[in-house]
JSON list of C-alpha atoms in Angstrom, two decimals:
[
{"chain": "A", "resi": 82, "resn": "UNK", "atom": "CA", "xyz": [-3.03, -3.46, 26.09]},
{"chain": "A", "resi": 83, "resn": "UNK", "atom": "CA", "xyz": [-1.35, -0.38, 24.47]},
{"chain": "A", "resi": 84, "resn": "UNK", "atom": "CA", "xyz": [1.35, -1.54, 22.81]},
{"chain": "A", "resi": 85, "resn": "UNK", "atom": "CA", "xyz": [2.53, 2.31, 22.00]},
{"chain": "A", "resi": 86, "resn": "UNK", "atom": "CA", "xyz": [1.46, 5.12, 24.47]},
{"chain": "A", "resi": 87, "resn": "UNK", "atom": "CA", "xyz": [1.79, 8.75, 24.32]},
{"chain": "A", "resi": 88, "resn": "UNK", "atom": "CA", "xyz": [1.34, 9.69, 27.83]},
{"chain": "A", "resi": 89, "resn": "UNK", "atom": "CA", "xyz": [0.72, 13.34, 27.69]},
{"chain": "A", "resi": 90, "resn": "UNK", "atom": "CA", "xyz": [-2.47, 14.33, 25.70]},
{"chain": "A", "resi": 91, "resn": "UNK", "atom": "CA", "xyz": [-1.54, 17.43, 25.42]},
{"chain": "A", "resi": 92, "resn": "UNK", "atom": "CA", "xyz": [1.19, 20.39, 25.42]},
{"chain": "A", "resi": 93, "resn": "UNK", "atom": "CA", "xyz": [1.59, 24.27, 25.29]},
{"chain": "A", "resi": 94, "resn": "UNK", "atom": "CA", "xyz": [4.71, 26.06, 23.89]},
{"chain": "A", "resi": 95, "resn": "UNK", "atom": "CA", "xyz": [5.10, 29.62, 23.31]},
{"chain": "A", "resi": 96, "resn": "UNK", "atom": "CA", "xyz": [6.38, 30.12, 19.56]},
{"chain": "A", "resi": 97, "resn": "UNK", "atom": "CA", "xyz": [9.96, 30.24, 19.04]},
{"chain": "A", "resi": 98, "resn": "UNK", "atom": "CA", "xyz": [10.69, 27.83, 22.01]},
{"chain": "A", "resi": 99, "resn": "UNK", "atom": "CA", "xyz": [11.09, 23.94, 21.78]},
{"chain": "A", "resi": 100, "resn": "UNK", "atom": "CA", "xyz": [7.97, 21.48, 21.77]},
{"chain": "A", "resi": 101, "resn": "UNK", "atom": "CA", "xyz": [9.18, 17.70, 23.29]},
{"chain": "A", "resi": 102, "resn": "UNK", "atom": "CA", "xyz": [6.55, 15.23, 22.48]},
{"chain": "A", "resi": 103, "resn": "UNK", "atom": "CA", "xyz": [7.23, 11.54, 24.18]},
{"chain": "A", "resi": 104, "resn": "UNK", "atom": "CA", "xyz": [6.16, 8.14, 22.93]},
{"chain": "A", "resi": 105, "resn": "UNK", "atom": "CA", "xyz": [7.22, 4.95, 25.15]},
{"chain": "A", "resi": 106, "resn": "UNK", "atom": "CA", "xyz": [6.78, 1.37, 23.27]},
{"chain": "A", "resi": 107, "resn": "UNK", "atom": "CA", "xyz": [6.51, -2.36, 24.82]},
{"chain": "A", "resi": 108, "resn": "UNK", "atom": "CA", "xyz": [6.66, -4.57, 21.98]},
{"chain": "A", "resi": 109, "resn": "UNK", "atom": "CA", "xyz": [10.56, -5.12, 21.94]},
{"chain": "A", "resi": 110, "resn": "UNK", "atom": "CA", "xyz": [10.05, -6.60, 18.45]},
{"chain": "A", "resi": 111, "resn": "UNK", "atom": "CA", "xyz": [9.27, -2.78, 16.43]},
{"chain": "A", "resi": 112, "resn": "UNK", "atom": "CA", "xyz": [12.26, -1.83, 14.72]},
{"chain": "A", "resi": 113, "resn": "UNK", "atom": "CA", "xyz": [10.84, 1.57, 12.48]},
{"chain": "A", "resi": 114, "resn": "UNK", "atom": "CA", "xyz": [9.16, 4.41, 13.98]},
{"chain": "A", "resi": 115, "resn": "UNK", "atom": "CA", "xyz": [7.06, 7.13, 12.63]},
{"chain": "A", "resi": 116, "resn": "UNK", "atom": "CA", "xyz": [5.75, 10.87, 13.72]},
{"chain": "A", "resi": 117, "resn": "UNK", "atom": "CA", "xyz": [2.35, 11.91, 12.10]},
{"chain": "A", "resi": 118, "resn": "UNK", "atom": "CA", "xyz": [0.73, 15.46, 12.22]},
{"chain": "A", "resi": 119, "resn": "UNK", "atom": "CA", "xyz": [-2.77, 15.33, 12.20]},
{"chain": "A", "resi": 120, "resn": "UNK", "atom": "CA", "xyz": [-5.04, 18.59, 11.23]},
{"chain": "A", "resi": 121, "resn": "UNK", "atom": "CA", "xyz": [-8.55, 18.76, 12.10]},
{"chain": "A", "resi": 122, "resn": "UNK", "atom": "CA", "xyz": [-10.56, 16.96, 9.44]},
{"chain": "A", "resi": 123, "resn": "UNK", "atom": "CA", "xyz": [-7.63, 16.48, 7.63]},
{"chain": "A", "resi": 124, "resn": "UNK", "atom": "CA", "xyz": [-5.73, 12.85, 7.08]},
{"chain": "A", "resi": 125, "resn": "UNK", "atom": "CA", "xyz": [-2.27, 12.25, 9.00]},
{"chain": "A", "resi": 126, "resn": "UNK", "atom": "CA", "xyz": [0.54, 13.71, 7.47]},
{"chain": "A", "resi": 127, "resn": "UNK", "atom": "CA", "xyz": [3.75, 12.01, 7.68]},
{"chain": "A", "resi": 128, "resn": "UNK", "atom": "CA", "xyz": [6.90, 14.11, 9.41]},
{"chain": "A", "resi": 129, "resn": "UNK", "atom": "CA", "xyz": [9.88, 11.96, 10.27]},
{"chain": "A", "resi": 130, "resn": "UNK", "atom": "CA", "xyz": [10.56, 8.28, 10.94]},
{"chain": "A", "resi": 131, "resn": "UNK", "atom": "CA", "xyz": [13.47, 6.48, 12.38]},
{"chain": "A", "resi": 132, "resn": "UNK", "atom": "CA", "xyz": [14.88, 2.85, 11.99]},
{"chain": "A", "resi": 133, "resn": "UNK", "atom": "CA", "xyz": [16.01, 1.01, 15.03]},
{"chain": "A", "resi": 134, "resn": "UNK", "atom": "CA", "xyz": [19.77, 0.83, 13.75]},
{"chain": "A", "resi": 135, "resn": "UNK", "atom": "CA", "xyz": [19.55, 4.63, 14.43]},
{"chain": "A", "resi": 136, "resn": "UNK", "atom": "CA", "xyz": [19.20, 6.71, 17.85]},
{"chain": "A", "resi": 137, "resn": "UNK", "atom": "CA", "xyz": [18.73, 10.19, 15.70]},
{"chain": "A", "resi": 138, "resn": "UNK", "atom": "CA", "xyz": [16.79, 11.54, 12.75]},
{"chain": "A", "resi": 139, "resn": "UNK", "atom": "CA", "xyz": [16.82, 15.27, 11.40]},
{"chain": "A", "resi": 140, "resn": "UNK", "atom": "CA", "xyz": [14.61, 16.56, 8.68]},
{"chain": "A", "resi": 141, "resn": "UNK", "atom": "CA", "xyz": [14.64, 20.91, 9.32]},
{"chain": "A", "resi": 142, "resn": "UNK", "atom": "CA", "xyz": [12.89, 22.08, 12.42]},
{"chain": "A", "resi": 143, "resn": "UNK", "atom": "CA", "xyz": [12.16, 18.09, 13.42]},
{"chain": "A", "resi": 144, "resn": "UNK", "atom": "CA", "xyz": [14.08, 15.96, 14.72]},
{"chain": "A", "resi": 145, "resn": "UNK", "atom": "CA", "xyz": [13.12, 12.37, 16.39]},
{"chain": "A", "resi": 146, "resn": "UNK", "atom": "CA", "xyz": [15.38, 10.62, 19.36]},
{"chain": "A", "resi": 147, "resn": "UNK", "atom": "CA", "xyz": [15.26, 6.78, 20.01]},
{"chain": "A", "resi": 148, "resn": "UNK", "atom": "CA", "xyz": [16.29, 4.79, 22.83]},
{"chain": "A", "resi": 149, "resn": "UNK", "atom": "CA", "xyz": [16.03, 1.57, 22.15]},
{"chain": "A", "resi": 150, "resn": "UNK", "atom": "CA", "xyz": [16.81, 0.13, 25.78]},
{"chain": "A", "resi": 151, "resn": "UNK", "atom": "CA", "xyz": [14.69, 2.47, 27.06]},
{"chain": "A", "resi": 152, "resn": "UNK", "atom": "CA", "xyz": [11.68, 1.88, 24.52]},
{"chain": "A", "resi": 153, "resn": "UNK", "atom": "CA", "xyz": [11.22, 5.76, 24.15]},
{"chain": "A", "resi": 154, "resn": "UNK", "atom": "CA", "xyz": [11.25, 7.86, 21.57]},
{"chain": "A", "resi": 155, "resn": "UNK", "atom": "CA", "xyz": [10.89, 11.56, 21.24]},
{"chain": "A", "resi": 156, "resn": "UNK", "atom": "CA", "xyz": [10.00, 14.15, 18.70]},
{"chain": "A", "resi": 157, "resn": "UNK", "atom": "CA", "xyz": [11.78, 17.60, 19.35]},
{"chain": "A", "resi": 158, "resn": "UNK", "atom": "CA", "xyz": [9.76, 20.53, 17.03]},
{"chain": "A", "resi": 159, "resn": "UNK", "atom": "CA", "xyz": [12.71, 23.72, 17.24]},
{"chain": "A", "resi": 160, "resn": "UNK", "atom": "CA", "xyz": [11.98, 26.26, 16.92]},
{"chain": "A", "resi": 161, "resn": "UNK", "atom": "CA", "xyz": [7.87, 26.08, 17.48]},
{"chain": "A", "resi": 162, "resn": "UNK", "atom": "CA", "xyz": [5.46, 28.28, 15.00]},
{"chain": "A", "resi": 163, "resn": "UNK", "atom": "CA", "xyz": [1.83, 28.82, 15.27]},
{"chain": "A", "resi": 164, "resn": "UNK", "atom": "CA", "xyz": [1.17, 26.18, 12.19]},
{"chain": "A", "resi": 165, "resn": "UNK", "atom": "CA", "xyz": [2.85, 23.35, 14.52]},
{"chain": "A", "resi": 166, "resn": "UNK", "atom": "CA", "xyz": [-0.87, 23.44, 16.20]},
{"chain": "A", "resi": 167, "resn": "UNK", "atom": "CA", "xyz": [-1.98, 20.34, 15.45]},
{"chain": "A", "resi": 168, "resn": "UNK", "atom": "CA", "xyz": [-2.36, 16.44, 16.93]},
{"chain": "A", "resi": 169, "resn": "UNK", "atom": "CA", "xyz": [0.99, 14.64, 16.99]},
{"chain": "A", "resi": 170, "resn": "UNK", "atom": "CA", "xyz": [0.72, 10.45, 16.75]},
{"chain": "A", "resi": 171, "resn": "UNK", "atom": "CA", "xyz": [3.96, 8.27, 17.03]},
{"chain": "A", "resi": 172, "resn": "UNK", "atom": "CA", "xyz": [3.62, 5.16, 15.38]},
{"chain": "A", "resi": 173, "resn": "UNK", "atom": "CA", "xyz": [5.74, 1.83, 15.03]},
{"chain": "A", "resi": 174, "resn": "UNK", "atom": "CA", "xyz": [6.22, -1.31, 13.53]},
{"chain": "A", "resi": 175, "resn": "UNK", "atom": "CA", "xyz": [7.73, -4.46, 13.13]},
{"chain": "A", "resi": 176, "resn": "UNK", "atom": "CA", "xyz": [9.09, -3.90, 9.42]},
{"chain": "A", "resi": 177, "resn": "UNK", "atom": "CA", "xyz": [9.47, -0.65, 7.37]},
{"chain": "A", "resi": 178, "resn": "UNK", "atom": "CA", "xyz": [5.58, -0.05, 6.42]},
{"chain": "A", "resi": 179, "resn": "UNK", "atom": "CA", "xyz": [4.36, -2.73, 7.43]},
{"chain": "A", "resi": 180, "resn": "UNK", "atom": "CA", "xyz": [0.86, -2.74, 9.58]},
{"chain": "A", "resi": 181, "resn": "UNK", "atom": "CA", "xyz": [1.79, 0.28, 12.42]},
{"chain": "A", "resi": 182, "resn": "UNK", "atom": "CA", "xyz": [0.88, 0.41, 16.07]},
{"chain": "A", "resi": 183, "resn": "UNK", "atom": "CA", "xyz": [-0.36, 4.21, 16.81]},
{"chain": "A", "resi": 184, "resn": "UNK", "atom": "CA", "xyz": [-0.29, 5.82, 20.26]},
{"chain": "A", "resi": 185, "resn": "UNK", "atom": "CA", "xyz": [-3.31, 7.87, 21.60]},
{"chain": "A", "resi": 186, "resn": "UNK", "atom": "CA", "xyz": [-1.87, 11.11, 20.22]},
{"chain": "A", "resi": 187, "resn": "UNK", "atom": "CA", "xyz": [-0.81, 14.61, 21.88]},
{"chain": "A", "resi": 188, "resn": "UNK", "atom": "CA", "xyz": [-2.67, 17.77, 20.93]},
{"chain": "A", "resi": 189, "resn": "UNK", "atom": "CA", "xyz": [-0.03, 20.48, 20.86]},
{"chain": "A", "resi": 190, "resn": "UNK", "atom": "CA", "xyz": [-0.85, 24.29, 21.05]},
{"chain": "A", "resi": 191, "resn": "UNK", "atom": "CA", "xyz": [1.55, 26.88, 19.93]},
{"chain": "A", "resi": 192, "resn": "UNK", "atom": "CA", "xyz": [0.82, 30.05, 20.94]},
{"chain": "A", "resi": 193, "resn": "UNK", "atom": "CA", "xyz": [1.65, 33.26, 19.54]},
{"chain": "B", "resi": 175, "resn": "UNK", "atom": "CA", "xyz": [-0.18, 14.23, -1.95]},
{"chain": "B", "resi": 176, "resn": "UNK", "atom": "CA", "xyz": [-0.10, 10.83, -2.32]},
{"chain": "B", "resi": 177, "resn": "UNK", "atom": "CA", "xyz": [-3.04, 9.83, -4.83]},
{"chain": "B", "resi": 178, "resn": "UNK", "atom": "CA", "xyz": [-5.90, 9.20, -2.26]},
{"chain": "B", "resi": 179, "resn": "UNK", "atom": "CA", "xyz": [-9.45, 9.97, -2.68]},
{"chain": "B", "resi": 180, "resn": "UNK", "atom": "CA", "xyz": [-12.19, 8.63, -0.26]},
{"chain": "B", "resi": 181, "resn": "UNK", "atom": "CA", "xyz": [-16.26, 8.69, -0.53]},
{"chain": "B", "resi": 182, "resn": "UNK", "atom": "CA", "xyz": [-18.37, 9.72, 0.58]},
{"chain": "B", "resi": 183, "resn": "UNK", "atom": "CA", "xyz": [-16.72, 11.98, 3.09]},
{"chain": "B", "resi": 184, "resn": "UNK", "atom": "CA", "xyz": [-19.47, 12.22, 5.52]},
{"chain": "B", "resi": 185, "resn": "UNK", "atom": "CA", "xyz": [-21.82, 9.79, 6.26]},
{"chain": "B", "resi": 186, "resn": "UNK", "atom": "CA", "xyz": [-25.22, 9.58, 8.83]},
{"chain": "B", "resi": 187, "resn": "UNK", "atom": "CA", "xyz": [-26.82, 6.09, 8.65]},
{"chain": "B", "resi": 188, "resn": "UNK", "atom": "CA", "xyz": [-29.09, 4.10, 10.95]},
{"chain": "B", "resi": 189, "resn": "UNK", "atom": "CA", "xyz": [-28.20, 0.81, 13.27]},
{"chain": "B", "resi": 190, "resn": "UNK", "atom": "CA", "xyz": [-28.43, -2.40, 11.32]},
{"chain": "B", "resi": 191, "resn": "UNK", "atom": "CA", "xyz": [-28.07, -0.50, 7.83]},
{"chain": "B", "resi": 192, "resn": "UNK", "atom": "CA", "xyz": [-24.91, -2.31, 5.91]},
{"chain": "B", "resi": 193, "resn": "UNK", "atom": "CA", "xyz": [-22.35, 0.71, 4.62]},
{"chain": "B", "resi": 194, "resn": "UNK", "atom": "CA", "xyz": [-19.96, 0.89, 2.23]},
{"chain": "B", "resi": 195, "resn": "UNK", "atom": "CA", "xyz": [-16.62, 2.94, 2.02]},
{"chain": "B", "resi": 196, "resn": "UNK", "atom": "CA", "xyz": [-14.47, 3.35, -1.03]},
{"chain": "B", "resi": 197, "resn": "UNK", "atom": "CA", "xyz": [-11.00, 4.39, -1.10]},
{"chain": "B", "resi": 198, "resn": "UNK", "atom": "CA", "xyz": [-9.80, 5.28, -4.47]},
{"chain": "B", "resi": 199, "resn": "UNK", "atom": "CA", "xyz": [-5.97, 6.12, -5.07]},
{"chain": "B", "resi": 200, "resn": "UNK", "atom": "CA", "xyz": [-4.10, 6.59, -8.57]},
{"chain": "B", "resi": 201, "resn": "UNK", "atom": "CA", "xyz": [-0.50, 5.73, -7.75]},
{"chain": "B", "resi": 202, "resn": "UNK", "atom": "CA", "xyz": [-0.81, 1.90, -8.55]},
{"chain": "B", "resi": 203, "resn": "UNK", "atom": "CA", "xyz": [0.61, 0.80, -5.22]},
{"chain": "B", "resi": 204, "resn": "UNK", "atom": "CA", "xyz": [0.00, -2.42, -3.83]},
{"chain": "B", "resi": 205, "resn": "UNK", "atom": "CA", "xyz": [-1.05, -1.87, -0.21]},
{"chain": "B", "resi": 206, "resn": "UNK", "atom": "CA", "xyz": [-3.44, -0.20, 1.27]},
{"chain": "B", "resi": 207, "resn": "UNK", "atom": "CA", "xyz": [-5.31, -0.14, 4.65]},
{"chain": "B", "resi": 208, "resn": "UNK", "atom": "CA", "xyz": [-7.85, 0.83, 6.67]},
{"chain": "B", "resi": 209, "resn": "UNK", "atom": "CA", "xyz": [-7.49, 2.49, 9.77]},
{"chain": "B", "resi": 210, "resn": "UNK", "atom": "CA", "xyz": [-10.71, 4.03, 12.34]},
{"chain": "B", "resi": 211, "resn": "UNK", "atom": "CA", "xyz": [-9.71, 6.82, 14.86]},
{"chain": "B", "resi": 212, "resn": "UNK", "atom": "CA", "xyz": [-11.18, 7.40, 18.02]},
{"chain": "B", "resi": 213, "resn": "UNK", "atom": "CA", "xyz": [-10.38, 9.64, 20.92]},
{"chain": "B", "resi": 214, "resn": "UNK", "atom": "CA", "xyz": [-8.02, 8.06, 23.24]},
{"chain": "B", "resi": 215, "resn": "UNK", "atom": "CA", "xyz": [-7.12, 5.37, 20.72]},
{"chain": "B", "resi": 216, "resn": "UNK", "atom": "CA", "xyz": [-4.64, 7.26, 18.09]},
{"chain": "B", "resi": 217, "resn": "UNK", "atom": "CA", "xyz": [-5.60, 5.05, 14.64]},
{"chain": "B", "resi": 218, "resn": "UNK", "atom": "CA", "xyz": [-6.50, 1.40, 14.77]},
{"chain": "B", "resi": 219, "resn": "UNK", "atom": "CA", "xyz": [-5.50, -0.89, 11.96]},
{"chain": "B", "resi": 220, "resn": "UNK", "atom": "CA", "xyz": [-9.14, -2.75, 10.52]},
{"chain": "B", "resi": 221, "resn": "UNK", "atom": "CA", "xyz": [-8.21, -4.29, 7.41]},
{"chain": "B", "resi": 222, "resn": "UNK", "atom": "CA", "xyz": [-5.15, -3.74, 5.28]},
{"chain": "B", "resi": 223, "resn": "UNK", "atom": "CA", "xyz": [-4.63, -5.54, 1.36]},
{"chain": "B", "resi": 224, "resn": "UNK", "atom": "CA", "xyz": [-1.46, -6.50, -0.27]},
{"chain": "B", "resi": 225, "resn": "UNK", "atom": "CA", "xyz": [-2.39, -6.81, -3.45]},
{"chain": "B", "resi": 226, "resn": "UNK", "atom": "CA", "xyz": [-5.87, -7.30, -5.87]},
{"chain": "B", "resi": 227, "resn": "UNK", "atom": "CA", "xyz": [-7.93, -9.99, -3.66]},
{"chain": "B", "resi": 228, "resn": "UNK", "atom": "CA", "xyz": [-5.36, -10.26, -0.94]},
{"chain": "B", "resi": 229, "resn": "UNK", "atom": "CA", "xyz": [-6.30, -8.86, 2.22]},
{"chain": "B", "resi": 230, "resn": "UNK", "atom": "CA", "xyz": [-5.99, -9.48, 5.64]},
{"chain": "B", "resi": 231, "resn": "UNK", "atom": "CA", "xyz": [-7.34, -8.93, 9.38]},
{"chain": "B", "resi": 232, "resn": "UNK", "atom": "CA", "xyz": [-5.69, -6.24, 11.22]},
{"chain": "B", "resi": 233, "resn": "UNK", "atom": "CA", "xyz": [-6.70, -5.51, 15.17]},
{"chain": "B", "resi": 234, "resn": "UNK", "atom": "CA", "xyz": [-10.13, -4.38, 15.09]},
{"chain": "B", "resi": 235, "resn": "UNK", "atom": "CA", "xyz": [-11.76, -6.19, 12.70]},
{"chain": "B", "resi": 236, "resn": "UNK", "atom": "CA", "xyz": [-15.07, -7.31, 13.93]},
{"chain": "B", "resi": 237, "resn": "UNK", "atom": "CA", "xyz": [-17.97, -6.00, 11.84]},
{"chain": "B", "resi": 238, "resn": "UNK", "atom": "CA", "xyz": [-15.86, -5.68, 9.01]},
{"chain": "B", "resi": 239, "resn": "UNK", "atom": "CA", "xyz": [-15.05, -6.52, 5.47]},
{"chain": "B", "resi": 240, "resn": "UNK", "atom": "CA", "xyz": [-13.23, -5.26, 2.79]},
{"chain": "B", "resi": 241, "resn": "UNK", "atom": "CA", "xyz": [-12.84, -6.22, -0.92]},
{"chain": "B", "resi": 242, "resn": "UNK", "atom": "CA", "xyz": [-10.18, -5.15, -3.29]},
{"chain": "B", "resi": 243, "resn": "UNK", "atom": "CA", "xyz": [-10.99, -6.38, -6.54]},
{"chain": "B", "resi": 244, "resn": "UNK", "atom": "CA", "xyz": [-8.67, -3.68, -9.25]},
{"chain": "B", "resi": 245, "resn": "UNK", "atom": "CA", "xyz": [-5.70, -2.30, -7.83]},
{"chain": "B", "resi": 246, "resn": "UNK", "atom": "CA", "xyz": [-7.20, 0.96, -6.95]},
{"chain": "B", "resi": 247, "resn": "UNK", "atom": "CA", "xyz": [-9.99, 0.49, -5.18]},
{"chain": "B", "resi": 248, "resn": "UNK", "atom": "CA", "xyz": [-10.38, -0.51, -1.50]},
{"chain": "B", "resi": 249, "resn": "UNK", "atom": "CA", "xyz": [-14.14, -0.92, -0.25]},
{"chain": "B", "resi": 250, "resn": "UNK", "atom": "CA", "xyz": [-14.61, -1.17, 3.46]},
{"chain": "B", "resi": 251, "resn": "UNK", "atom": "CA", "xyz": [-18.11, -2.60, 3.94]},
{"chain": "B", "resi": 252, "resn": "UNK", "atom": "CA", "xyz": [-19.99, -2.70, 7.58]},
{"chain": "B", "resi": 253, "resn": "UNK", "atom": "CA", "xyz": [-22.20, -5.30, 7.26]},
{"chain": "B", "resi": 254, "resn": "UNK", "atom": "CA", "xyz": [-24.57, -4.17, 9.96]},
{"chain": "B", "resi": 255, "resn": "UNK", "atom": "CA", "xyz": [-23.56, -0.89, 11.41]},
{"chain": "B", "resi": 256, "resn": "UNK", "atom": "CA", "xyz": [-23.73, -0.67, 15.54]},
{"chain": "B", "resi": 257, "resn": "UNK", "atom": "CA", "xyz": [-23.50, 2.54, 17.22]},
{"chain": "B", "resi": 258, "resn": "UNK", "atom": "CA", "xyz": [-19.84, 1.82, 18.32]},
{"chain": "B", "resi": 259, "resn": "UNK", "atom": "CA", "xyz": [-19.01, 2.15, 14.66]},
{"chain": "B", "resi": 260, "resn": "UNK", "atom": "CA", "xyz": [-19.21, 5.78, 14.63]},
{"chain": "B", "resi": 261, "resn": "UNK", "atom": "CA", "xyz": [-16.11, 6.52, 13.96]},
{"chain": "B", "resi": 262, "resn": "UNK", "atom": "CA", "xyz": [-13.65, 8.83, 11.58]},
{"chain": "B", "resi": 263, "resn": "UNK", "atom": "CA", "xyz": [-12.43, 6.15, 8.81]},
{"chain": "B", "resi": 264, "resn": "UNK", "atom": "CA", "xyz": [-8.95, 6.38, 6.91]},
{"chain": "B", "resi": 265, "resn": "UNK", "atom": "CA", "xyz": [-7.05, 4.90, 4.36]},
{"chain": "B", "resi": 266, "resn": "UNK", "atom": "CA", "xyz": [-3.90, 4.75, 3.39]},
{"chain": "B", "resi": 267, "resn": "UNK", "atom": "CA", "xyz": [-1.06, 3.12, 1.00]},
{"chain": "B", "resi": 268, "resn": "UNK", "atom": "CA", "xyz": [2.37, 2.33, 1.39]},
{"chain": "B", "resi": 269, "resn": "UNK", "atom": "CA", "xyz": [4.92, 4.05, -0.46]},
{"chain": "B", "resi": 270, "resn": "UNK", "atom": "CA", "xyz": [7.69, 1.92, -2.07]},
{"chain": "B", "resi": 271, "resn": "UNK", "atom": "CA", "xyz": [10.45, 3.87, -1.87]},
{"chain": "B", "resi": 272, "resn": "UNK", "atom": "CA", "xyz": [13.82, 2.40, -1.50]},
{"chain": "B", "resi": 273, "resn": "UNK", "atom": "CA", "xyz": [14.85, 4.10, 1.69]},
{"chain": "B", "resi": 274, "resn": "UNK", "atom": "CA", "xyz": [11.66, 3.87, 3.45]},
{"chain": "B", "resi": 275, "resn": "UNK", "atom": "CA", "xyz": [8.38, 2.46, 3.34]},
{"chain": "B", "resi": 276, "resn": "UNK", "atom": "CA", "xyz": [5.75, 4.62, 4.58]},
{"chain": "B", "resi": 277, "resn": "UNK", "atom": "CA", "xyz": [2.21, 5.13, 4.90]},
{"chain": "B", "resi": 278, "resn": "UNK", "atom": "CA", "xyz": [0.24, 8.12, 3.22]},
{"chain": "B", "resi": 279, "resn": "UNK", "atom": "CA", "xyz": [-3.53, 8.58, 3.98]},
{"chain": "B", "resi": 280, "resn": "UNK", "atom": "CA", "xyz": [-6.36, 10.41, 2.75]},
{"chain": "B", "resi": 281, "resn": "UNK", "atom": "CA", "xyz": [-8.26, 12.30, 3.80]},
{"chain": "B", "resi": 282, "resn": "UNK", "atom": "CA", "xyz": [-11.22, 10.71, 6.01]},
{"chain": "B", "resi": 283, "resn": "UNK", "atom": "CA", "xyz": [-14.53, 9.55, 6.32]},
{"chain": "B", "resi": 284, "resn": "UNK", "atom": "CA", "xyz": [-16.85, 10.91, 8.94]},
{"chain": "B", "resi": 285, "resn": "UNK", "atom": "CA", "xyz": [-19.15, 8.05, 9.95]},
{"chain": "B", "resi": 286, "resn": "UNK", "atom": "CA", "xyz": [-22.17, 8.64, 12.57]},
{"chain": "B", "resi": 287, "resn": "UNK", "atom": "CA", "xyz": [-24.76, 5.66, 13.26]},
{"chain": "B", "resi": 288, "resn": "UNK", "atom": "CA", "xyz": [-27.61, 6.83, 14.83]}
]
């Protein structure tokens, strides 16, 4: 039982446009939220988290969306370069750092 | 950067062979974890530690044990490696920061059991 799902595995964008990746939760009990970028045979990276008292975080390029009836959240990657190529994991949990729930991760592909 | 080493960085061993993997970080922060990725899965907490000889189960912890002894270290030990262990290993710590806590990791260890 996935208790965070990315449903899209992966996603295309031509550079300079917008990249939407999508994360859906169950567990009406995770209140902080976290995007990772993950490099090949490198460790995850941290990008941009968001606390549940919140429905929008900024941070440059990145910015993540929560809706917290909906149990989705979104990262939205404007404008897309070439070095956004990379796997994308959402995470959550039920305190600020405390053990996180990962989803399955979405490949994304920039291209030139 | 957030202070994390981890050894060795790849690994081959053989079915029923115990393994050991350290992760080392410098910061003097008080948790740390271990996570295993696999495709399909995203990461998957094993063990985590909240301080030296505190640790606790996280969801896939079968097969597993861990041992934090000096604040730095954090040894993930496979008693008896299976197949189904092959896996890419990670650890992280949690920052302490006022704002936000968040989790840092290094930066992997390939496992194969043959």
């Amino acid at each position: 039982d996935q208790q965070v799902k990315q449903n899209s595995p992966s996603l295309s964008v031509q550079e300079g446009r917008i990249s939407i990746l999508n994360c859906d939760y169950t567990n009406s009990m995770f209140d902080y939220f976290l995007w990772y970028k993950k490099y090949p045979a490198e460790g995850p990276t941290f990008l941009i988290s968001i606390s549940s008292i919140k429905d929008k975080n900024e941070d440059g390029r990145f910015t993540v969306f929560l809706n917290k009836s909906a149990k989705h959240l979104s990262l939205h990657i404007v404008p897309s370069q070439p070095g956004d190529s990379a796997v994308y994991f959402c995470a959550a949990s039920k305190a600020a750092g405390n053990k996180l729930t990962f989803g399955g991760g979405t490949r994304v592909l920039v291209k030139p | 950067d957030a202070g994390i080493t981890q050894s060795p960085r790849h690994k081959v061993t053989e079915t029923g062979t115990p393994v050991t993997l350290r992760c080392h970080q410098t910061e003097n922060h008080r948790y740390m974890y271990w996570y295993r990725q696999d495709p399909g899965h995203g990461l998957r907490l094993i063990h985590y530690s909240y301080g030296v000889k505190d640790t606790d189960k996280g969801e896939v912890s079968d097969g597993y044990s861990v041992s934090r002894s000096k604040t730095e270290d954090f040894l993930l030990t496979l008693e008896s490696a299976t197949s189904s262990q092959t896996s890419v290993y990670f650890c992280a710590i949690r920052s302490e920061g006022k704002v936000q806590k968040t989790q840092y990791f290094g930066p992997g260890t390939r496992l194969l059991v043959l």
